[in-house]
mmCIF file of C-alpha atoms in Angstrom:
data_model
loop_
_atom_site.group_PDB
_atom_site.id
_atom_site.type_symbol
_atom_site.label_atom_id
_atom_site.label_comp_id
_atom_site.label_asym_id
_atom_site.label_seq_id
_atom_site.Cartn_x
_atom_site.Cartn_y
_atom_site.Cartn_z
ATOM 1 C CA ASP Z 113 6.474 -7.998 14.162
ATOM 2 C CA GLN Z 114 7.568 -6.752 10.769
ATOM 3 C CA GLN Z 115 7.232 -9.459 8.164
ATOM 4 C CA VAL Z 116 8.443 -7.148 5.404
ATOM 5 C CA LYS Z 117 11.432 -4.957 6.163
ATOM 6 C CA GLN Z 118 13.008 -2.114 4.286
ATOM 7 C CA ASN Z 119 15.994 -1.286 6.413
ATOM 8 C CA SER Z 120 17.097 1.810 4.527
ATOM 9 C CA PRO Z 121 14.754 4.714 5.178
ATOM 10 C CA SER Z 122 16.423 6.790 2.483
ATOM 11 C CA LEU Z 123 18.718 6.555 -0.527
ATOM 12 C CA SER Z 124 20.359 9.289 -2.577
ATOM 13 C CA VAL Z 125 21.610 8.602 -6.098
ATOM 14 C CA GLN Z 126 23.023 10.697 -8.910
ATOM 15 C CA GLU Z 127 20.981 10.989 -12.093
ATOM 16 C CA GLY Z 128 21.975 8.351 -14.645
ATOM 17 C CA ARG Z 129 23.350 5.956 -12.057
ATOM 18 C CA ILE Z 130 21.741 2.798 -10.721
ATOM 19 C CA SER Z 131 19.357 2.876 -7.754
ATOM 20 C CA ILE Z 132 19.095 -0.309 -5.723
ATOM 21 C CA LEU Z 133 16.327 -0.597 -3.165
ATOM 22 C CA ASN Z 134 16.312 -3.581 -0.848
ATOM 23 C CA CYS Z 135 13.615 -5.520 0.940
ATOM 24 C CA ASP Z 136 13.789 -8.487 3.315
ATOM 25 C CA TYR Z 137 10.959 -10.710 4.447
ATOM 26 C CA THR Z 138 10.521 -13.336 7.104
ATOM 27 C CA ASN Z 139 7.518 -15.385 6.012
ATOM 28 C CA SER Z 140 8.336 -18.167 3.547
ATOM 29 C CA MET Z 141 4.632 -18.474 2.689
ATOM 30 C CA PHE Z 142 4.676 -15.230 0.688
ATOM 31 C CA ASP Z 143 3.973 -16.113 -2.935
ATOM 32 C CA TYR Z 144 3.972 -12.732 -4.648
ATOM 33 C CA PHE Z 145 5.937 -9.546 -4.195
ATOM 34 C CA LEU Z 146 5.237 -6.049 -5.437
ATOM 35 C CA TRP Z 147 6.891 -2.663 -5.497
ATOM 36 C CA TYR Z 148 4.839 0.488 -5.197
ATOM 37 C CA LYS Z 149 5.981 4.050 -5.731
ATOM 38 C CA LYS Z 150 4.481 6.944 -3.807
ATOM 39 C CA TYR Z 151 4.730 10.664 -4.399
ATOM 40 C CA PRO Z 152 3.796 13.123 -1.622
ATOM 41 C CA ALA Z 153 0.055 13.645 -1.176
ATOM 42 C CA GLU Z 154 -0.739 10.800 -3.582
ATOM 43 C CA GLY Z 155 -1.619 7.152 -3.145
ATOM 44 C CA PRO Z 156 0.875 4.358 -3.846
ATOM 45 C CA THR Z 157 1.183 3.444 -7.518
ATOM 46 C CA PHE Z 158 1.969 -0.082 -8.653
ATOM 47 C CA LEU Z 159 5.392 -0.333 -10.258
ATOM 48 C CA ILE Z 160 6.450 -3.932 -10.781
ATOM 49 C CA SER Z 161 5.874 -7.366 -9.276
ATOM 50 C CA ILE Z 162 7.380 -10.823 -9.163
ATOM 51 C CA SER Z 163 6.014 -14.251 -8.439
ATOM 52 C CA SER Z 164 7.857 -16.433 -5.955
ATOM 53 C CA ILE Z 165 8.521 -18.972 -8.707
ATOM 54 C CA LYS Z 166 10.720 -16.494 -10.562
ATOM 55 C CA ASP Z 167 13.973 -14.828 -9.681
ATOM 56 C CA LYS Z 168 13.828 -11.837 -11.985
ATOM 57 C CA ASN Z 169 11.293 -9.599 -13.663
ATOM 58 C CA GLU Z 170 12.141 -6.676 -15.878
ATOM 59 C CA ASP Z 171 10.043 -3.774 -17.124
ATOM 60 C CA GLY Z 172 11.917 -1.036 -18.915
ATOM 61 C CA ARG Z 173 14.264 0.684 -16.494
ATOM 62 C CA PHE Z 174 12.927 -1.342 -13.565
ATOM 63 C CA THR Z 175 14.072 -4.824 -12.606
ATOM 64 C CA VAL Z 176 13.110 -6.775 -9.523
ATOM 65 C CA PHE Z 177 15.292 -9.613 -8.276
ATOM 66 C CA LEU Z 178 14.122 -12.262 -5.840
ATOM 67 C CA ASN Z 179 16.434 -14.462 -3.759
ATOM 68 C CA LYS Z 180 14.145 -16.906 -1.980
ATOM 69 C CA SER Z 181 16.865 -18.639 -0.028
ATOM 70 C CA ALA Z 182 17.915 -15.321 1.461
ATOM 71 C CA LYS Z 183 14.310 -14.054 1.689
ATOM 72 C CA HIS Z 184 15.447 -10.924 -0.060
ATOM 73 C CA LEU Z 185 14.295 -8.901 -3.002
ATOM 74 C CA SER Z 186 15.639 -5.793 -4.623
ATOM 75 C CA LEU Z 187 14.465 -3.202 -7.100
ATOM 76 C CA HIS Z 188 16.989 -1.858 -9.594
ATOM 77 C CA ILE Z 189 16.333 1.354 -11.472
ATOM 78 C CA VAL Z 190 18.692 2.025 -14.365
ATOM 79 C CA PRO Z 191 19.301 4.763 -15.315
ATOM 80 C CA SER Z 192 17.840 6.740 -12.437
ATOM 81 C CA GLN Z 193 15.974 9.934 -13.286
ATOM 82 C CA PRO Z 194 14.958 12.883 -11.086
ATOM 83 C CA GLY Z 195 11.305 11.922 -11.636
ATOM 84 C CA ASP Z 196 12.014 8.637 -9.868
ATOM 85 C CA SER Z 197 12.378 10.555 -6.604
ATOM 86 C CA ALA Z 198 9.631 9.123 -4.403
ATOM 87 C CA VAL Z 199 9.022 6.686 -1.565
ATOM 88 C CA TYR Z 200 9.209 3.052 -2.673
ATOM 89 C CA PHE Z 201 7.249 0.422 -0.788
ATOM 90 C CA CYS Z 202 7.924 -3.280 -0.959
ATOM 91 C CA ALA Z 203 4.835 -5.463 -0.410
ATOM 92 C CA ALA Z 204 4.209 -9.176 -0.112
ATOM 93 C CA ARG Z 205 1.164 -11.385 -0.435
ATOM 94 C CA LEU Z 206 0.574 -14.582 1.520
ATOM 95 C CA LEU Z 207 0.060 -17.805 -0.408
ATOM 96 C CA GLY Z 208 -3.663 -18.330 -0.467
ATOM 97 C CA GLY Z 209 -4.063 -14.950 1.179
ATOM 98 C CA SER Z 210 -7.711 -14.095 1.275
ATOM 99 C CA GLN Z 211 -8.551 -11.466 -1.291
ATOM 100 C CA GLY Z 212 -4.903 -10.692 -1.864
ATOM 101 C CA ASN Z 213 -4.179 -8.720 1.281
ATOM 102 C CA LEU Z 214 -0.737 -7.174 1.091
ATOM 103 C CA ILE Z 215 1.813 -6.647 3.829
ATOM 104 C CA PHE Z 216 3.910 -3.556 3.277
ATOM 105 C CA GLY Z 217 7.368 -2.519 4.318
ATOM 106 C CA LYS Z 218 7.998 0.892 5.801
ATOM 107 C CA GLY Z 219 9.261 2.370 2.557
ATOM 108 C CA THR Z 220 12.529 3.822 1.293
ATOM 109 C CA LYS Z 221 12.701 7.430 0.179
ATOM 110 C CA LEU Z 222 14.712 7.691 -3.024
ATOM 111 C CA SER Z 223 16.210 11.022 -4.042
ATOM 112 C CA VAL Z 224 17.720 11.248 -7.513
ATOM 113 C CA LYS Z 225 19.908 14.318 -7.884
ATOM 114 C CA PRO Z 226 20.430 16.005 -11.255
ATOM 115 C CA ASP F 103 -10.737 9.814 -15.139
ATOM 116 C CA THR F 104 -9.703 8.995 -11.610
ATOM 117 C CA ALA F 105 -9.648 5.237 -11.060
ATOM 118 C CA VAL F 106 -9.940 5.203 -7.263
ATOM 119 C CA SER F 107 -11.180 8.369 -5.599
ATOM 120 C CA GLN F 108 -11.607 9.309 -1.969
ATOM 121 C CA THR F 109 -13.408 12.158 -0.245
ATOM 122 C CA PRO F 110 -12.546 14.200 1.633
ATOM 123 C CA LYS F 111 -8.820 14.638 1.072
ATOM 124 C CA TYR F 112 -8.399 16.270 4.479
ATOM 125 C CA LEU F 113 -10.554 15.807 7.552
ATOM 126 C CA VAL F 114 -10.038 17.648 10.826
ATOM 127 C CA THR F 115 -12.358 16.816 13.688
ATOM 128 C CA GLN F 116 -12.702 16.690 17.450
ATOM 129 C CA MET F 117 -12.288 13.657 19.678
ATOM 130 C CA GLY F 118 -15.496 11.759 20.201
ATOM 131 C CA ASN F 119 -17.029 12.685 16.868
ATOM 132 C CA ASP F 120 -18.252 10.217 14.251
ATOM 133 C CA LYS F 121 -16.997 10.630 10.694
ATOM 134 C CA SER F 122 -17.050 8.883 7.331
ATOM 135 C CA ILE F 123 -14.619 8.676 4.443
ATOM 136 C CA LYS F 124 -15.969 7.763 1.029
ATOM 137 C CA CYS F 125 -14.258 5.662 -1.616
ATOM 138 C CA GLU F 126 -15.291 4.959 -5.173
ATOM 139 C CA GLN F 127 -13.606 2.961 -7.918
ATOM 140 C CA ASN F 128 -14.527 2.952 -11.589
ATOM 141 C CA LEU F 129 -12.296 0.042 -12.597
ATOM 142 C CA GLY F 130 -14.930 -2.641 -12.317
ATOM 143 C CA HIS F 131 -12.922 -4.391 -9.604
ATOM 144 C CA ASP F 132 -14.580 -6.872 -7.328
ATOM 145 C CA THR F 133 -12.541 -6.287 -4.191
ATOM 146 C CA MET F 134 -11.928 -3.105 -2.209
ATOM 147 C CA TYR F 135 -9.643 -2.351 0.721
ATOM 148 C CA TRP F 136 -8.927 0.181 3.411
ATOM 149 C CA TYR F 137 -5.386 0.803 4.628
ATOM 150 C CA LYS F 138 -4.076 3.019 7.419
ATOM 151 C CA GLN F 139 -0.694 4.737 7.225
ATOM 152 C CA ASP F 140 0.280 5.784 10.711
ATOM 153 C CA SER F 141 2.886 8.260 11.928
ATOM 154 C CA LYS F 142 5.596 5.635 11.539
ATOM 155 C CA LYS F 143 4.688 5.386 7.843
ATOM 156 C CA PHE F 144 3.557 1.772 7.966
ATOM 157 C CA LEU F 145 0.771 0.937 5.529
ATOM 158 C CA LYS F 146 -1.448 -1.598 7.234
ATOM 159 C CA ILE F 147 -4.511 -3.365 5.914
ATOM 160 C CA MET F 148 -7.683 -2.640 7.856
ATOM 161 C CA PHE F 149 -10.349 -4.330 5.751
ATOM 162 C CA SER F 150 -10.796 -6.134 2.489
ATOM 163 C CA TYR F 151 -14.237 -6.661 1.027
ATOM 164 C CA ASN F 152 -15.942 -8.163 -1.957
ATOM 165 C CA ASN F 153 -19.567 -9.002 -2.407
ATOM 166 C CA LYS F 154 -19.061 -12.289 -0.659
ATOM 167 C CA GLU F 155 -16.712 -11.679 2.180
ATOM 168 C CA LEU F 156 -15.517 -9.044 4.606
ATOM 169 C CA ILE F 157 -12.117 -9.665 6.106
ATOM 170 C CA ILE F 158 -11.275 -7.570 9.115
ATOM 171 C CA ASN F 159 -7.779 -7.132 10.474
ATOM 172 C CA GLU F 160 -8.133 -8.274 14.065
ATOM 173 C CA THR F 161 -6.196 -5.277 15.334
ATOM 174 C CA VAL F 162 -8.772 -2.808 14.021
ATOM 175 C CA PRO F 163 -11.060 -1.440 16.761
ATOM 176 C CA ASN F 164 -14.765 -2.085 16.241
ATOM 177 C CA ARG F 165 -15.265 1.683 16.152
ATOM 178 C CA PHE F 166 -14.221 1.320 12.511
ATOM 179 C CA SER F 167 -16.729 -0.182 10.117
ATOM 180 C CA PRO F 168 -16.740 -0.472 6.339
ATOM 181 C CA LYS F 169 -19.996 -0.062 4.472
ATOM 182 C CA SER F 170 -20.477 -0.981 0.835
ATOM 183 C CA PRO F 171 -23.647 0.348 -0.807
ATOM 184 C CA ASP F 172 -22.594 -1.259 -4.083
ATOM 185 C CA LYS F 173 -19.659 -2.909 -5.799
ATOM 186 C CA ALA F 174 -18.014 0.401 -6.715
ATOM 187 C CA HIS F 175 -18.063 1.932 -3.241
ATOM 188 C CA LEU F 176 -16.565 1.079 0.115
ATOM 189 C CA ASN F 177 -16.992 3.772 2.735
ATOM 190 C CA LEU F 178 -15.235 3.860 6.083
ATOM 191 C CA HIS F 179 -17.202 4.893 9.162
ATOM 192 C CA ILE F 180 -15.404 5.771 12.357
ATOM 193 C CA ASN F 181 -17.248 6.223 15.634
ATOM 194 C CA SER F 182 -16.013 8.004 18.761
ATOM 195 C CA LEU F 183 -12.815 9.258 17.174
ATOM 196 C CA GLU F 184 -9.656 9.139 19.272
ATOM 197 C CA LEU F 185 -6.357 10.996 18.999
ATOM 198 C CA GLY F 186 -4.633 7.798 17.855
ATOM 199 C CA ASP F 187 -6.911 7.580 14.846
ATOM 200 C CA SER F 188 -5.009 10.456 13.263
ATOM 201 C CA ALA F 189 -3.389 8.999 10.143
ATOM 202 C CA VAL F 190 -3.661 8.866 6.386
ATOM 203 C CA TYR F 191 -6.298 6.403 5.202
ATOM 204 C CA PHE F 192 -6.001 4.852 1.757
ATOM 205 C CA CYS F 193 -8.672 3.055 -0.183
ATOM 206 C CA ALA F 194 -7.652 0.523 -2.844
ATOM 207 C CA SER F 195 -9.315 -1.868 -5.254
ATOM 208 C CA SER F 196 -8.383 -4.905 -7.326
ATOM 209 C CA GLN F 197 -9.686 -7.941 -9.043
ATOM 210 C CA VAL F 198 -9.376 -10.617 -6.382
ATOM 211 C CA SER F 199 -5.705 -11.360 -5.617
ATOM 212 C CA SER F 200 -4.474 -9.089 -8.408
ATOM 213 C CA THR F 201 -2.617 -5.788 -8.338
ATOM 214 C CA GLN F 202 -4.197 -3.222 -6.059
ATOM 215 C CA TYR F 203 -4.823 0.338 -7.194
ATOM 216 C CA PHE F 204 -4.822 3.005 -4.524
ATOM 217 C CA GLY F 205 -6.740 6.203 -4.018
ATOM 218 C CA PRO F 206 -4.987 9.489 -3.153
ATOM 219 C CA GLY F 207 -5.544 9.135 0.579
ATOM 220 C CA THR F 208 -7.484 11.011 3.265
ATOM 221 C CA ARG F 209 -5.489 12.733 5.976
ATOM 222 C CA LEU F 210 -7.481 12.534 9.198
ATOM 223 C CA THR F 211 -6.504 14.746 12.100
ATOM 224 C CA VAL F 212 -8.246 14.286 15.437
ATOM 225 C CA LEU F 213 -7.879 17.190 17.854
#
């Protein structure tokens, strides 16, 4: 039973354009959401996060939007750069989750073409 | 300096063997984790541990056991390896309930 879903396994975007990566979740008890970026043969790297009490968080070219009523979040990358090509994982933490255990989506592979 | 390191990076072994993967973090974090990324690319928590509490994902076979000699290390021991144990194993660390930092992963192949 997937509590965090990334329904697009891959996304291809032209350099300079916007990349939008989507994530849906089923558990309304999630209180914190994170995006991780992963290059081949490396571990996931934290990118940006958002608390469930907010609907937007921005950090440079990266913005995460949260729609609690729809149980949906998205990561916007503007402008996209070839170095952004990686697998992006959405993750969620349960309210009161012991020691902050995260539940990950399956990831979306982003390819940014020059 | 590497924040979270794992050794070895690759591990190839026969079914039935016992093996260990080491993890060290130099971030001063109080909580460490082990994740498994299977062939379907899901990253799933196996264990989380601080000096007070070990939380085990109930789906993890008891052939897997974490051992923490000190706050900076959480090693993963696997007994009687099976084909289905082949995966990439990631160690991570954090201050409790804060952002987790991951190691580079250990690719385990069981033949």
